[in-house]
Coordinates of C-alpha atoms in Angstrom, one line a residue:
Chain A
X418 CA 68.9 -107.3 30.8
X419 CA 65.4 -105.6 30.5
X420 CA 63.5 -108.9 32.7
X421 CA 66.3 -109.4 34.8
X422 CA 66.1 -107.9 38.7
X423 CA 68.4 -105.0 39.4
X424 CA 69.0 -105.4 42.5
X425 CA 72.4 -105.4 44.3
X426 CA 73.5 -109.0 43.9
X427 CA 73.1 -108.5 40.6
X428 CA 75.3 -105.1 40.5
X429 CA 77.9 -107.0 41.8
X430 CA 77.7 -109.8 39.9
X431 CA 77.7 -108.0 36.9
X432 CA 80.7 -106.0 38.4
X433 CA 82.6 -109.9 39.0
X434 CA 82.1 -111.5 35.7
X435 CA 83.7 -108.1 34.6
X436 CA 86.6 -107.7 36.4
X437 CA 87.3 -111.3 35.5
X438 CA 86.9 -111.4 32.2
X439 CA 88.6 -114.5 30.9
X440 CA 91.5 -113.8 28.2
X441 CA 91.1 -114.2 24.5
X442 CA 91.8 -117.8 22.4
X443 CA 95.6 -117.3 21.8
X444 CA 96.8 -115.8 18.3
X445 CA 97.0 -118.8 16.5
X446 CA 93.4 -119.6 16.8
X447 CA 92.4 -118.5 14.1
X448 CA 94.8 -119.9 11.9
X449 CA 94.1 -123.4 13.0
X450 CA 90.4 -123.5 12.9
X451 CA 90.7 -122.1 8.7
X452 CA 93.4 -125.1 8.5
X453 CA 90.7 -127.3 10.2
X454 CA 88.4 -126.0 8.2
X455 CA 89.9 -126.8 5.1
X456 CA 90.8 -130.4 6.3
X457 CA 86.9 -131.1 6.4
X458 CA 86.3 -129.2 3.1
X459 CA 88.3 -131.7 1.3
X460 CA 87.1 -134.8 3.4
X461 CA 83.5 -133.5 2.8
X462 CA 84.3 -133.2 -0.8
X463 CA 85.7 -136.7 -1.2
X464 CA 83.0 -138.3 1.1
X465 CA 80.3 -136.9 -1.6
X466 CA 82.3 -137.8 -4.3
X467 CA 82.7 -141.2 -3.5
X468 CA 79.1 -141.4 -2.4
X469 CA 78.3 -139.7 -6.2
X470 CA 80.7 -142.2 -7.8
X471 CA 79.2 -145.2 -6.5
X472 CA 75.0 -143.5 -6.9
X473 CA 76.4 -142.8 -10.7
X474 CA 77.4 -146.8 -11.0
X475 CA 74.4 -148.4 -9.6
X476 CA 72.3 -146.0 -11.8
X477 CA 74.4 -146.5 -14.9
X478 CA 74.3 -150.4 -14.0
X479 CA 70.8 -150.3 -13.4
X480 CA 69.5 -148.2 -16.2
X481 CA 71.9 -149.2 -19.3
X482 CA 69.7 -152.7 -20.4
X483 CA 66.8 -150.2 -21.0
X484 CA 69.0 -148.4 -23.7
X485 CA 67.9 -149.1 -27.3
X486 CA 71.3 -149.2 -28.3
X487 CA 71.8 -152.3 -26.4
X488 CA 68.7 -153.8 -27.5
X489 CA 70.0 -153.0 -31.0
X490 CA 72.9 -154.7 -30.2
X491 CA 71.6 -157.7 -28.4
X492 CA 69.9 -158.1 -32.0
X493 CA 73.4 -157.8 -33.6
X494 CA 74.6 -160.4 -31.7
X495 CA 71.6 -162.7 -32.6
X496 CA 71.9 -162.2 -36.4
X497 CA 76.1 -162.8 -35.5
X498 CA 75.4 -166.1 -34.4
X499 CA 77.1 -165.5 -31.1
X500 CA 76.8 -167.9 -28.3
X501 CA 74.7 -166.3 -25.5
X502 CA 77.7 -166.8 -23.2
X503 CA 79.7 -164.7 -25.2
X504 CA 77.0 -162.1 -25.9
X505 CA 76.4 -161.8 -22.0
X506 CA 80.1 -161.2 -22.1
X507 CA 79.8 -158.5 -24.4
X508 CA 77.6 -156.9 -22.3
X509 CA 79.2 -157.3 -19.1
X510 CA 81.7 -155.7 -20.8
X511 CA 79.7 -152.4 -21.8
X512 CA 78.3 -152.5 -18.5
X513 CA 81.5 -152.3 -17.1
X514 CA 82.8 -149.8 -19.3
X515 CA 79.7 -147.3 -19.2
X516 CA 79.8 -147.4 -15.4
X517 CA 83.8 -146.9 -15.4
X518 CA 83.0 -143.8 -17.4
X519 CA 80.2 -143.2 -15.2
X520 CA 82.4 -143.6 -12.3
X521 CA 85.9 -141.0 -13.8
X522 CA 82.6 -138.4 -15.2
X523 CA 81.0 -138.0 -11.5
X524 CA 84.4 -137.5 -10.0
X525 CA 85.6 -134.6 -11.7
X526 CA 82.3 -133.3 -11.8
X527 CA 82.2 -133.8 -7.6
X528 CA 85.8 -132.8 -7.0
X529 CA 85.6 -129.3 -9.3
X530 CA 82.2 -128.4 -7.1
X531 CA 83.1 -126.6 -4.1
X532 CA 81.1 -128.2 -0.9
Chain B
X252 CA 71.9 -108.2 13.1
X253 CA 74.0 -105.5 11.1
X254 CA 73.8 -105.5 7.4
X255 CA 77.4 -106.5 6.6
X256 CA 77.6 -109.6 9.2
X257 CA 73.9 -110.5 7.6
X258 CA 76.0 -110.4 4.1
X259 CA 78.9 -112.7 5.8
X260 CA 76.5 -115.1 6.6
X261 CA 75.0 -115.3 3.3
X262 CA 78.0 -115.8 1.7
X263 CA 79.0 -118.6 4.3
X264 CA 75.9 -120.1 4.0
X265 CA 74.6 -120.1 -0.1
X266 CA 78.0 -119.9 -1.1
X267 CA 80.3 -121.8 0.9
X268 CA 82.7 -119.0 1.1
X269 CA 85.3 -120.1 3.9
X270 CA 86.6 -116.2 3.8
X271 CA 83.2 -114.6 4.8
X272 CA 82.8 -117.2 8.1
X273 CA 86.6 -116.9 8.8
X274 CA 85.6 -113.6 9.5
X275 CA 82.9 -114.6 11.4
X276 CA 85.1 -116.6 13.3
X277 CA 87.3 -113.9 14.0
X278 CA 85.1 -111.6 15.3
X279 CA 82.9 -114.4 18.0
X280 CA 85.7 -116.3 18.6
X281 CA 86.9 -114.4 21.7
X282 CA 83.1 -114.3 23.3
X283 CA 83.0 -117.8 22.6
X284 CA 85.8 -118.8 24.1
X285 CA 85.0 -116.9 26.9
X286 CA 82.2 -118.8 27.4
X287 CA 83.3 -122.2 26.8
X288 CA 86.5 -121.1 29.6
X289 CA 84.3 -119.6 32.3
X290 CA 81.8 -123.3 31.5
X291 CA 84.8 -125.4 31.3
X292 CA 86.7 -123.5 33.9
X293 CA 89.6 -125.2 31.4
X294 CA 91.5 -122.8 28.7
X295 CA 93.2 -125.9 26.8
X296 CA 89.7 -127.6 26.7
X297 CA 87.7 -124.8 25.9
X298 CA 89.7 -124.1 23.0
X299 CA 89.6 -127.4 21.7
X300 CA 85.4 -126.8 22.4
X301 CA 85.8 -123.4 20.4
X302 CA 87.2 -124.6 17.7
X303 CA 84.8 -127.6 17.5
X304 CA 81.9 -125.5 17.8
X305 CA 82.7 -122.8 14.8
X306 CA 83.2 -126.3 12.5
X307 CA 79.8 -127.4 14.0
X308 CA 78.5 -123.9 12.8
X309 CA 80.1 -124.1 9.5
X310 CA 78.6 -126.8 9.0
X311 CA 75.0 -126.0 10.4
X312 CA 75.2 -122.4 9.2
X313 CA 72.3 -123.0 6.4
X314 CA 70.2 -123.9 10.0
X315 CA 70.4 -120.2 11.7
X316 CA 67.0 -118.6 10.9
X317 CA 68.2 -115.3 10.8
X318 CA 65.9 -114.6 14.0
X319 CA 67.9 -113.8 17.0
X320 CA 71.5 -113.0 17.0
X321 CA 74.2 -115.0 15.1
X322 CA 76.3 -114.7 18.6
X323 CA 73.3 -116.0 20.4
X324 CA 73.1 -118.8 17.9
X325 CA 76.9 -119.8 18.1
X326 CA 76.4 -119.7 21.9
X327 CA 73.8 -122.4 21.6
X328 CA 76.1 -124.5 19.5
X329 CA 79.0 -123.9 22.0
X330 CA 76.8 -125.3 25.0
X331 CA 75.6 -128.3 22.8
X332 CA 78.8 -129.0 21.8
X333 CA 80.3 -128.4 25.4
X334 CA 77.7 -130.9 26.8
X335 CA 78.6 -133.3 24.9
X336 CA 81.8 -133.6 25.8
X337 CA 81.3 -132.5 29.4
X338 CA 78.6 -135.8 29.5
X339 CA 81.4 -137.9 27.6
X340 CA 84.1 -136.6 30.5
X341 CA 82.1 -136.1 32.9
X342 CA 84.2 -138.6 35.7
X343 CA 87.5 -137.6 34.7
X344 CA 86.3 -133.9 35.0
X345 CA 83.5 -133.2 37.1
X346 CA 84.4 -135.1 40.0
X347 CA 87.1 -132.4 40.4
X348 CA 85.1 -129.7 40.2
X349 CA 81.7 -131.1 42.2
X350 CA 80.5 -128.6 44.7
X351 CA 81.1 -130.5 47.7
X352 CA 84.9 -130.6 46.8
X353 CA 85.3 -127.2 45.8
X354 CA 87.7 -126.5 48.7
X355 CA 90.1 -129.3 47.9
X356 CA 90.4 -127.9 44.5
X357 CA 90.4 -124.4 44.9
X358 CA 92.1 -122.8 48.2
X359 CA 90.5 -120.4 49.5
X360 CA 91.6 -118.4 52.5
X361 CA 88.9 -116.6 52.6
X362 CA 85.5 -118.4 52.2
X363 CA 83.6 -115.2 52.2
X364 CA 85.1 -113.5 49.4
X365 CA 83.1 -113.5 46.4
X366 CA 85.6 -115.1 44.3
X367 CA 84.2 -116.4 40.4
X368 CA 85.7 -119.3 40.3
X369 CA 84.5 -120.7 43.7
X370 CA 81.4 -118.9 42.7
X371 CA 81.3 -121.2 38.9
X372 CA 82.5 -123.6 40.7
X373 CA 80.0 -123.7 43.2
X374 CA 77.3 -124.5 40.6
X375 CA 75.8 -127.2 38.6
X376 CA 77.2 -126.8 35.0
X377 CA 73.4 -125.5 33.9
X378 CA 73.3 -123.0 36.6
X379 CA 76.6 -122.1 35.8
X380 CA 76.0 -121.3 32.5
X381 CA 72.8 -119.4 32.9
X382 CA 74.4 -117.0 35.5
X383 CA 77.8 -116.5 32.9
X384 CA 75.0 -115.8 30.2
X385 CA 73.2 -113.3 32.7
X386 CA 75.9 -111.9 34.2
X387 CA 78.7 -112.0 31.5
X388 CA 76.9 -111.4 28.3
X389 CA 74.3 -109.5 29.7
X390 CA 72.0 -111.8 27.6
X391 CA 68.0 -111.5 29.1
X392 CA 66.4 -114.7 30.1
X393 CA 64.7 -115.2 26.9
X394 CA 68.2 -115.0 25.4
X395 CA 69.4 -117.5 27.8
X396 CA 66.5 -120.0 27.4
X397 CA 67.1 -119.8 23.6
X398 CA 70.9 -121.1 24.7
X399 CA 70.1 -123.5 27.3
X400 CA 67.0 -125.2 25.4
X401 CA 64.7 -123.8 28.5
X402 CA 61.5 -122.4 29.2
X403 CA 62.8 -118.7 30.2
X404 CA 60.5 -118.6 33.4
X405 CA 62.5 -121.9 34.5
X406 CA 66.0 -120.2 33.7
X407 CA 64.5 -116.9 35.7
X408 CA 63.6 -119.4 38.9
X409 CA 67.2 -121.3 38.0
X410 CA 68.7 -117.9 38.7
X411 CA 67.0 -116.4 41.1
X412 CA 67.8 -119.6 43.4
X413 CA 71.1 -120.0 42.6
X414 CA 71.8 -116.1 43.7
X415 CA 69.7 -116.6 47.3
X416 CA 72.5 -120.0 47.4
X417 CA 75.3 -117.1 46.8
X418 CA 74.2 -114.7 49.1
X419 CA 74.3 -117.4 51.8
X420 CA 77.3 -118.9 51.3
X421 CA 79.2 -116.3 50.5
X422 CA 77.9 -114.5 53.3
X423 CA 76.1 -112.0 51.4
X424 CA 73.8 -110.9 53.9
X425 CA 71.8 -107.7 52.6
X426 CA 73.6 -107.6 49.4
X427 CA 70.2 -109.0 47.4
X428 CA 67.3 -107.6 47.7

């Protein structure tokens, strides 16, 4: 208190807030806050996951028609003599598939990270 | 800041090691609660406040600066978090605890006695915190400012006003220089 006045209001103030001191947080304190503190651990680790999951699908979605191996594919198809229906079909279903696997890969990567 | 709280942090902080800030927990928790109950002038609220305020931290911790102390730091989070909910309350609560009701609420049959929770009581929550920070933590009035978000020359005039509002009504006469 090297800016504060010493004066004796002060004294006996000081003396006050000392002989009242208010008792402790009871003994289970403690405990509950690291249970508490747990609880938000796992919601924080879900709420990134989930947000991970669904950042991994829109960029799997987003970025898998630029793949050569779809282009080679989409040539496949052509020589095939597939109907362009079905060949969009096809690729829905790789779409579908790589972001699935996109989807299971981000959440045990999230979930085994410790936020 | 001692070296082994400074390595608690660290941990809590880069690490996310719930073990190192449980122990920071357990060694504030009693001045923070002691803060939040003298503020809130409520033990089952201010516990709720504590416990609210160390998750705040937790979650903040990778904010403190390492300048200033790590108790002065959780003491700012305490009042932020304590205004909060004292603004969200503040008609179920306050109106209790207002100062021109402060007789119906606390008996007193003595109105000089210099009693601290007429005294707490008597004061607007800011007041009331600066002069528990002052005159409970011994904290200066740069240490307070840093808590209460104020200029430490307007916490000083804050204080010095409220004490010339003590020494009259609780008939103090000659007790302040």
């Amino acid at each position: 208190m090297n800016d504060k006045a010493n004066d004796a209001l002060d004294q006996r103030l000081v003396s006050l807030f000392a002989d009242n001191s208010p008792p402790g947080p009871d003994a289970t304190f403690h405990r509950r806050f690291m249970s508490r503190l747990d609880q938000d651990r796992r919601r924080r680790r879900w709420i990134v996951g989930v947000a991970g999951s669904l950042g991994a699908v829109v960029a799997s979605v987003n970025l898998l028609p630029a793949q050569p191996v779809l282009g080679r594919l989409a040539a496949f198809v052509q020589d095939s003599g597939v109907s362009a229906t079905g060949a969009l079909q096809g690729s829905g279903i790789i779409w579908a598939a790589s972001a699935a696997i996109a989807l299971v890969a981000s959440c045990v990567l999230v979930a085994s990270h410790d936020y | 800041m001692h070296d082994d709280e400074a390595a608690l942090i660290q941990r809590a902080a880069h690490l996310n090691d719930r073990d190192a800030f449980g122990a920071l927990v357990s060694r504030y928790q009693a001045r923070v609660y002691g803060y939040l109950a003298r503020l809130s002038r409520d033990r089952g609220w201010a516990d709720d406040l504590a416990q609210d305020t160390f998750l705040h931290a937790w979650r903040k911790l990778g904010s403190f600066s390492g300048e200033g102390s790590f108790e002065g730091w959780l003491l700012k989070v305490a009042h932020s978090i304590f205004l909060q909910a004292w603004r969200k309350q503040k008609n179920r609560r306050e109106q209790a605890l207002a100062p021109g009701d402060l007789d119906e609420v606390v008996p007193a049959p003595d109105p000089t006695t210099l009693d601290l929770d007429r005294l707490l009581a008597s004061e607007d929550i800011e007041i009331r915190s600066m002069l528990i920070l002052v005159y409970g933590h011994g904290y200066t009035f740069s240490e307070v400012a840093d808590v209460v978000g104020m200029p430490a020359g307007t916490v000083k005039s804050h204080v010095s006003r409220a004490k010339k509002r003590i020494q009259k009504v609780f008939h103090l006469d000659g007790a302040a220089a």
